[in-house]
């Protein structure tokens, strides 16, 4: 009688301040459910004493050590692109990568963030008005959520970023794909929030490492919806303020799960059980 060893997979997450990420455990648990052995390593730039300037060496090392791929998060989602051999259509259009697959000597970049955000949004905030939406953040995550918002029918997306030039660049890119006027760079946040149906928050503010509110709470009003990408903590200061105002809210947990669902399939070629991965996430949050 011959015994077949379980398939072994080595994965990683590159980012800064990611010590509390639940992504490794989600992937490892789902792999085990499929009879695979997955080791998912955190490659935390802060703990390693590195910056995005060392991304080339970090990717080289991961590839040399036999990683099947890596997820990429803040602040590397855009910096990683020049280091790749090819991009999927979504990643090329969005201009940000959160999943890199090493295959046949090639590094292929994907963006599963936008799909993860859209799936979570449809489940958490069905049938909300999306005519006028304000988004805070125009970086790598913001590029994905903006793409998702316009794909879901937002008519005017007003982009606010500490770097006005970055917001303008993202707006220009979105308009080229979705049509003139669909996205605009905005510097008048108060005026924009007065007419907004909802708010997408796509900056690191609210994370354990970056506590606080990304905008004054008084700009929120009842009847608006607020969606979050930060998931640790799950109930950010922004969501708490929004709920106190009577807003409908969406945590960043759903996006974290659904982007991992798509990434797992890209890494392994195996279709994961999304409901089971959601359960993994809830159990891990409770630990």
mmCIF file of C-alpha atoms in Angstrom:
data_model
loop_
_atom_site.group_PDB
_atom_site.id
_atom_site.type_symbol
_atom_site.label_atom_id
_atom_site.label_comp_id
_atom_site.label_asym_id
_atom_site.label_seq_id
_atom_site.Cartn_x
_atom_site.Cartn_y
_atom_site.Cartn_z
ATOM 1 C CA UNK A 1 0.000 0.000 0.000
ATOM 2 C CA UNK A 2 1.498 3.343 -1.070
ATOM 3 C CA UNK A 3 0.866 6.563 0.745
ATOM 4 C CA UNK A 4 0.829 9.851 -1.127
ATOM 5 C CA UNK A 5 2.253 12.793 0.752
ATOM 6 C CA UNK A 6 -0.041 15.825 0.922
ATOM 7 C CA UNK A 7 0.650 18.620 -1.537
ATOM 8 C CA UNK A 8 2.813 21.299 0.071
ATOM 9 C CA UNK A 9 2.445 25.014 -0.677
ATOM 10 C CA UNK A 10 4.589 27.913 0.513
ATOM 11 C CA UNK A 11 2.997 31.379 0.395
ATOM 12 C CA UNK A 12 3.674 34.811 1.856
ATOM 13 C CA UNK A 13 2.318 38.275 2.495
ATOM 14 C CA UNK A 14 4.464 41.349 1.831
ATOM 15 C CA UNK A 15 3.473 44.556 3.598
ATOM 16 C CA UNK A 16 4.178 46.895 6.492
ATOM 17 C CA UNK A 17 2.704 46.443 9.961
ATOM 18 C CA UNK A 18 0.950 43.181 9.047
ATOM 19 C CA UNK A 19 1.672 41.224 12.227
ATOM 20 C CA UNK A 20 -2.025 40.790 13.060
ATOM 21 C CA UNK A 21 -3.154 39.760 9.571
ATOM 22 C CA UNK A 22 -5.592 36.828 9.444
ATOM 23 C CA UNK A 23 -4.722 36.002 5.833
ATOM 24 C CA UNK A 24 -2.089 33.361 6.697
ATOM 25 C CA UNK A 25 -4.437 31.365 8.926
ATOM 26 C CA UNK A 26 -7.307 31.622 6.414
ATOM 27 C CA UNK A 27 -5.162 30.137 3.644
ATOM 28 C CA UNK A 28 -3.636 27.467 5.874
ATOM 29 C CA UNK A 29 -7.034 26.320 7.171
ATOM 30 C CA UNK A 30 -8.605 26.203 3.729
ATOM 31 C CA UNK A 31 -5.633 24.296 2.313
ATOM 32 C CA UNK A 32 -5.938 21.720 5.113
ATOM 33 C CA UNK A 33 -9.619 21.253 4.256
ATOM 34 C CA UNK A 34 -8.487 20.249 0.754
ATOM 35 C CA UNK A 35 -5.861 17.833 2.034
ATOM 36 C CA UNK A 36 -2.953 20.195 1.344
ATOM 37 C CA UNK A 37 -0.226 21.420 3.668
ATOM 38 C CA UNK A 38 0.198 25.207 3.376
ATOM 39 C CA UNK A 39 2.801 27.295 5.144
ATOM 40 C CA UNK A 40 1.949 30.990 4.824
ATOM 41 C CA UNK A 41 4.672 33.387 5.990
ATOM 42 C CA UNK A 42 4.416 37.061 6.930
ATOM 43 C CA UNK A 43 7.103 39.139 5.238
ATOM 44 C CA UNK A 44 6.607 42.276 7.309
ATOM 45 C CA UNK A 45 8.717 45.166 6.032
ATOM 46 C CA UNK A 46 8.646 46.831 9.454
ATOM 47 C CA UNK A 47 9.846 43.759 11.339
ATOM 48 C CA UNK A 48 12.471 42.985 8.689
ATOM 49 C CA UNK A 49 13.756 46.563 8.745
ATOM 50 C CA UNK A 50 13.051 46.944 5.013
ATOM 51 C CA UNK A 51 11.217 49.424 2.778
ATOM 52 C CA UNK A 52 9.622 49.108 -0.662
ATOM 53 C CA UNK A 53 13.089 49.845 -2.044
ATOM 54 C CA UNK A 54 14.030 46.262 -1.099
ATOM 55 C CA UNK A 55 11.031 44.698 -2.892
ATOM 56 C CA UNK A 56 13.224 43.345 -5.732
ATOM 57 C CA UNK A 57 15.377 41.392 -3.294
ATOM 58 C CA UNK A 58 12.355 40.197 -1.329
ATOM 59 C CA UNK A 59 10.617 38.855 -4.441
ATOM 60 C CA UNK A 60 13.841 37.238 -5.606
ATOM 61 C CA UNK A 61 14.212 35.499 -2.244
ATOM 62 C CA UNK A 62 10.598 34.262 -2.226
ATOM 63 C CA UNK A 63 10.940 32.874 -5.717
ATOM 64 C CA UNK A 64 14.298 31.245 -4.945
ATOM 65 C CA UNK A 65 12.893 29.593 -1.809
ATOM 66 C CA UNK A 66 10.077 27.967 -3.771
ATOM 67 C CA UNK A 67 7.090 30.125 -2.864
ATOM 68 C CA UNK A 68 4.051 29.485 -5.070
ATOM 69 C CA UNK A 69 3.228 33.150 -4.749
ATOM 70 C CA UNK A 70 2.752 36.112 -2.437
ATOM 71 C CA UNK A 71 0.012 38.487 -1.515
ATOM 72 C CA UNK A 72 0.981 42.157 -1.478
ATOM 73 C CA UNK A 73 -0.524 44.864 0.700
ATOM 74 C CA UNK A 74 0.211 48.439 1.830
ATOM 75 C CA UNK A 75 2.536 50.048 0.834
ATOM 76 C CA UNK A 76 3.680 47.789 -2.016
ATOM 77 C CA UNK A 77 0.667 47.245 -4.292
ATOM 78 C CA UNK A 78 1.857 49.696 -6.928
ATOM 79 C CA UNK A 79 5.613 49.471 -6.319
ATOM 80 C CA UNK A 80 5.570 45.767 -7.166
ATOM 81 C CA UNK A 81 4.280 46.198 -10.729
ATOM 82 C CA UNK A 82 7.615 46.999 -12.464
ATOM 83 C CA UNK A 83 9.059 43.814 -10.929
ATOM 84 C CA UNK A 84 6.554 41.502 -12.649
ATOM 85 C CA UNK A 85 6.636 39.734 -16.012
ATOM 86 C CA UNK A 86 2.932 40.019 -16.771
ATOM 87 C CA UNK A 87 -0.340 41.376 -15.385
ATOM 88 C CA UNK A 88 -3.908 40.150 -15.655
ATOM 89 C CA UNK A 89 -6.290 42.589 -17.341
ATOM 90 C CA UNK A 90 -7.827 43.766 -14.053
ATOM 91 C CA UNK A 91 -4.466 44.490 -12.428
ATOM 92 C CA UNK A 92 -3.266 46.328 -15.541
ATOM 93 C CA UNK A 93 -6.410 48.462 -15.665
ATOM 94 C CA UNK A 94 -6.434 49.203 -11.933
ATOM 95 C CA UNK A 95 -2.695 49.810 -11.700
ATOM 96 C CA UNK A 96 -2.315 47.841 -8.478
ATOM 97 C CA UNK A 97 -1.446 44.241 -7.612
ATOM 98 C CA UNK A 98 -2.294 42.335 -4.450
ATOM 99 C CA UNK A 99 -1.498 38.793 -5.635
ATOM 100 C CA UNK A 100 1.662 37.567 -7.376
ATOM 101 C CA UNK A 101 1.861 34.006 -8.692
ATOM 102 C CA UNK A 102 5.234 32.417 -9.457
ATOM 103 C CA UNK A 103 4.737 29.951 -12.316
ATOM 104 C CA UNK A 104 7.064 28.514 -14.952
ATOM 105 C CA UNK A 105 9.722 31.108 -14.232
ATOM 106 C CA UNK A 106 7.247 33.982 -14.575
ATOM 107 C CA UNK A 107 5.862 36.457 -12.056
ATOM 108 C CA UNK A 108 2.231 37.214 -12.850
ATOM 109 C CA UNK A 109 0.339 39.961 -11.037
ATOM 110 C CA UNK A 110 -3.380 39.893 -10.240
ATOM 111 C CA UNK A 111 -5.814 42.131 -8.426
ATOM 112 C CA UNK A 112 -8.370 40.241 -6.355
ATOM 113 C CA UNK A 113 -9.101 43.251 -4.120
ATOM 114 C CA UNK A 114 -11.680 44.823 -6.413
ATOM 115 C CA UNK A 115 -13.663 41.583 -6.748
ATOM 116 C CA UNK A 116 -13.404 40.979 -3.008
ATOM 117 C CA UNK A 117 -14.707 44.459 -2.266
ATOM 118 C CA UNK A 118 -17.585 44.118 -4.754
ATOM 119 C CA UNK A 119 -18.660 40.724 -3.414
ATOM 120 C CA UNK A 120 -18.628 42.005 0.159
ATOM 121 C CA UNK A 121 -20.475 45.181 -0.800
ATOM 122 C CA UNK A 122 -23.261 43.307 -2.600
ATOM 123 C CA UNK A 123 -23.729 41.051 0.424
ATOM 124 C CA UNK A 124 -23.492 43.774 3.085
ATOM 125 C CA UNK A 125 -25.129 46.802 1.442
ATOM 126 C CA UNK A 126 -27.623 45.485 -1.119
ATOM 127 C CA UNK A 127 -29.788 48.024 -2.943
ATOM 128 C CA UNK A 128 -28.140 51.159 -1.524
ATOM 129 C CA UNK A 129 -28.067 54.317 -3.639
ATOM 130 C CA UNK A 130 -24.743 54.731 -5.444
ATOM 131 C CA UNK A 131 -25.248 57.835 -7.553
ATOM 132 C CA UNK A 132 -22.847 60.076 -5.637
ATOM 133 C CA UNK A 133 -20.020 58.404 -3.709
ATOM 134 C CA UNK A 134 -17.036 59.869 -1.888
ATOM 135 C CA UNK A 135 -13.891 57.775 -1.563
ATOM 136 C CA UNK A 136 -11.047 58.538 0.822
ATOM 137 C CA UNK A 137 -7.762 57.189 -0.517
ATOM 138 C CA UNK A 138 -6.362 56.865 -4.024
ATOM 139 C CA UNK A 139 -3.509 54.447 -3.418
ATOM 140 C CA UNK A 140 -3.305 50.767 -4.307
ATOM 141 C CA UNK A 141 -6.343 49.701 -2.301
ATOM 142 C CA UNK A 142 -8.248 52.799 -3.383
ATOM 143 C CA UNK A 143 -7.612 52.057 -7.045
ATOM 144 C CA UNK A 144 -9.275 48.658 -6.553
ATOM 145 C CA UNK A 145 -12.281 49.903 -4.583
ATOM 146 C CA UNK A 146 -12.812 52.754 -7.051
ATOM 147 C CA UNK A 147 -12.824 50.271 -9.931
ATOM 148 C CA UNK A 148 -15.338 48.146 -8.043
ATOM 149 C CA UNK A 149 -17.587 51.128 -7.244
ATOM 150 C CA UNK A 150 -17.817 52.158 -10.886
ATOM 151 C CA UNK A 151 -18.330 48.557 -11.975
ATOM 152 C CA UNK A 152 -21.273 48.404 -9.533
ATOM 153 C CA UNK A 153 -22.911 51.510 -10.982
ATOM 154 C CA UNK A 154 -21.615 54.578 -9.141
ATOM 155 C CA UNK A 155 -22.320 57.567 -11.364
ATOM 156 C CA UNK A 156 -19.916 60.085 -9.809
ATOM 157 C CA UNK A 157 -17.030 59.000 -7.611
ATOM 158 C CA UNK A 158 -15.294 61.862 -5.804
ATOM 159 C CA UNK A 159 -11.732 60.943 -4.831
ATOM 160 C CA UNK A 160 -10.050 62.549 -1.843
ATOM 161 C CA UNK A 161 -6.401 61.884 -1.048
ATOM 162 C CA UNK A 162 -3.674 63.613 0.936
ATOM 163 C CA UNK A 163 -1.768 63.609 -2.360
ATOM 164 C CA UNK A 164 -4.016 65.633 -4.683
ATOM 165 C CA UNK A 165 -1.937 64.632 -7.690
ATOM 166 C CA UNK A 166 -2.493 60.942 -6.970
ATOM 167 C CA UNK A 167 -6.255 61.494 -6.758
ATOM 168 C CA UNK A 168 -6.206 63.371 -10.068
ATOM 169 C CA UNK A 169 -4.184 60.626 -11.731
ATOM 170 C CA UNK A 170 -6.560 57.904 -10.532
ATOM 171 C CA UNK A 171 -9.595 59.939 -11.643
ATOM 172 C CA UNK A 172 -8.108 60.351 -15.102
ATOM 173 C CA UNK A 173 -7.427 56.628 -15.377
ATOM 174 C CA UNK A 174 -10.967 55.734 -14.260
ATOM 175 C CA UNK A 175 -12.574 58.186 -16.683
ATOM 176 C CA UNK A 176 -10.558 56.703 -19.528
ATOM 177 C CA UNK A 177 -12.098 53.302 -18.765
ATOM 178 C CA UNK A 178 -15.590 54.199 -17.541
ATOM 179 C CA UNK A 179 -16.371 57.494 -19.264
ATOM 180 C CA UNK A 180 -15.831 61.210 -18.776
ATOM 181 C CA UNK A 181 -16.969 62.596 -15.435
ATOM 182 C CA UNK A 182 -17.441 59.251 -13.704
ATOM 183 C CA UNK A 183 -14.554 60.007 -11.334
ATOM 184 C CA UNK A 184 -13.240 63.378 -10.183
ATOM 185 C CA UNK A 185 -10.469 64.456 -7.846
ATOM 186 C CA UNK A 186 -12.014 66.356 -4.965
ATOM 187 C CA UNK A 187 -10.527 68.855 -2.526
ATOM 188 C CA UNK A 188 -13.819 70.043 -0.993
ATOM 189 C CA UNK A 189 -14.637 67.110 1.264
ATOM 190 C CA UNK A 190 -17.327 68.876 3.289
ATOM 191 C CA UNK A 191 -19.284 69.878 0.173
ATOM 192 C CA UNK A 192 -18.891 66.435 -1.343
ATOM 193 C CA UNK A 193 -20.190 64.708 1.783
ATOM 194 C CA UNK A 194 -23.301 66.914 1.830
ATOM 195 C CA UNK A 195 -24.537 65.303 -1.413
ATOM 196 C CA UNK A 196 -22.953 61.844 -1.072
ATOM 197 C CA UNK A 197 -25.057 58.694 -0.913
ATOM 198 C CA UNK A 198 -22.167 56.892 0.695
ATOM 199 C CA UNK A 199 -18.506 56.824 1.675
ATOM 200 C CA UNK A 200 -15.769 54.343 0.802
ATOM 201 C CA UNK A 201 -12.787 54.446 3.147
ATOM 202 C CA UNK A 202 -9.598 53.137 1.510
ATOM 203 C CA UNK A 203 -6.718 54.472 3.618
ATOM 204 C CA UNK A 204 -4.809 52.816 6.497
ATOM 205 C CA UNK A 205 -6.395 55.166 9.067
ATOM 206 C CA UNK A 206 -8.202 53.154 11.698
ATOM 207 C CA UNK A 207 -5.738 50.274 11.704
ATOM 208 C CA UNK A 208 -4.117 49.436 15.025
ATOM 209 C CA UNK A 209 -0.949 51.075 13.679
ATOM 210 C CA UNK A 210 -2.808 54.163 12.404
ATOM 211 C CA UNK A 211 -5.643 54.850 14.892
ATOM 212 C CA UNK A 212 -8.205 57.589 14.508
ATOM 213 C CA UNK A 213 -10.855 58.905 12.123
ATOM 214 C CA UNK A 214 -10.131 59.624 8.441
ATOM 215 C CA UNK A 215 -12.637 62.520 8.392
ATOM 216 C CA UNK A 216 -14.551 64.602 10.937
ATOM 217 C CA UNK A 217 -17.498 62.600 12.278
ATOM 218 C CA UNK A 218 -19.800 65.586 11.826
ATOM 219 C CA UNK A 219 -19.571 65.192 8.051
ATOM 220 C CA UNK A 220 -21.518 61.927 8.287
ATOM 221 C CA UNK A 221 -25.304 62.019 8.263
ATOM 222 C CA UNK A 222 -28.167 59.541 8.755
ATOM 223 C CA UNK A 223 -29.184 57.755 5.567
ATOM 224 C CA UNK A 224 -25.668 57.494 4.201
ATOM 225 C CA UNK A 225 -23.766 54.237 3.996
ATOM 226 C CA UNK A 226 -20.115 53.784 4.959
ATOM 227 C CA UNK A 227 -17.841 50.983 3.751
ATOM 228 C CA UNK A 228 -14.475 50.178 5.287
ATOM 229 C CA UNK A 229 -11.430 48.276 4.039
ATOM 230 C CA UNK A 230 -9.629 48.108 7.397
ATOM 231 C CA UNK A 231 -10.498 44.884 9.228
ATOM 232 C CA UNK A 232 -8.244 44.931 12.252
ATOM 233 C CA UNK A 233 -9.992 46.123 14.291
ATOM 234 C CA UNK A 234 -13.201 45.001 12.622
ATOM 235 C CA UNK A 235 -15.171 47.860 14.180
ATOM 236 C CA UNK A 236 -13.011 50.869 13.377
ATOM 237 C CA UNK A 237 -13.507 54.327 14.836
ATOM 238 C CA UNK A 238 -15.072 55.338 11.506
ATOM 239 C CA UNK A 239 -17.663 52.563 11.602
ATOM 240 C CA UNK A 240 -18.503 53.326 15.216
ATOM 241 C CA UNK A 241 -19.016 57.012 14.374
ATOM 242 C CA UNK A 242 -21.109 56.102 11.328
ATOM 243 C CA UNK A 243 -23.323 53.730 13.305
ATOM 244 C CA UNK A 244 -23.847 56.391 15.956
ATOM 245 C CA UNK A 245 -25.104 58.668 13.165
ATOM 246 C CA UNK A 246 -27.521 56.017 11.913
ATOM 247 C CA UNK A 247 -25.548 55.096 8.788
ATOM 248 C CA UNK A 248 -25.574 51.621 7.263
ATOM 249 C CA UNK A 249 -22.084 50.167 7.430
ATOM 250 C CA UNK A 250 -19.854 47.494 5.941
ATOM 251 C CA UNK A 251 -16.747 46.228 7.703
ATOM 252 C CA UNK A 252 -13.496 45.420 5.935
ATOM 253 C CA UNK A 253 -13.842 41.745 6.868
ATOM 254 C CA UNK A 254 -15.791 40.718 3.785
ATOM 255 C CA UNK A 255 -13.230 42.202 1.415
ATOM 256 C CA UNK A 256 -10.441 40.458 3.337
ATOM 257 C CA UNK A 257 -12.212 37.108 2.955
ATOM 258 C CA UNK A 258 -13.292 37.383 -0.677
ATOM 259 C CA UNK A 259 -9.952 38.670 -1.959
ATOM 260 C CA UNK A 260 -8.413 35.640 -0.226
ATOM 261 C CA UNK A 261 -10.969 33.326 -1.856
ATOM 262 C CA UNK A 262 -9.860 34.425 -5.325
ATOM 263 C CA UNK A 263 -6.167 34.486 -4.394
ATOM 264 C CA UNK A 264 -6.340 30.937 -2.996
ATOM 265 C CA UNK A 265 -7.609 29.649 -6.332
ATOM 266 C CA UNK A 266 -4.864 31.511 -8.206
ATOM 267 C CA UNK A 267 -2.168 30.098 -5.916
ATOM 268 C CA UNK A 268 -3.384 26.500 -5.849
ATOM 269 C CA UNK A 269 -5.617 25.948 -8.878
ATOM 270 C CA UNK A 270 -8.229 24.646 -6.417
ATOM 271 C CA UNK A 271 -11.601 26.355 -5.974
ATOM 272 C CA UNK A 272 -12.043 27.153 -2.267
ATOM 273 C CA UNK A 273 -15.258 27.067 -0.277
ATOM 274 C CA UNK A 274 -16.092 30.758 0.237
ATOM 275 C CA UNK A 275 -18.588 30.068 3.032
ATOM 276 C CA UNK A 276 -16.008 27.999 4.884
ATOM 277 C CA UNK A 277 -13.406 30.761 4.514
ATOM 278 C CA UNK A 278 -15.914 33.237 5.949
ATOM 279 C CA UNK A 279 -16.339 30.887 8.899
ATOM 280 C CA UNK A 280 -12.546 30.657 9.271
ATOM 281 C CA UNK A 281 -12.404 34.433 9.405
ATOM 282 C CA UNK A 282 -15.113 34.730 12.071
ATOM 283 C CA UNK A 283 -13.449 32.069 14.221
ATOM 284 C CA UNK A 284 -10.049 33.731 13.883
ATOM 285 C CA UNK A 285 -11.505 37.135 14.753
ATOM 286 C CA UNK A 286 -12.866 35.655 17.970
ATOM 287 C CA UNK A 287 -9.489 34.297 19.119
#
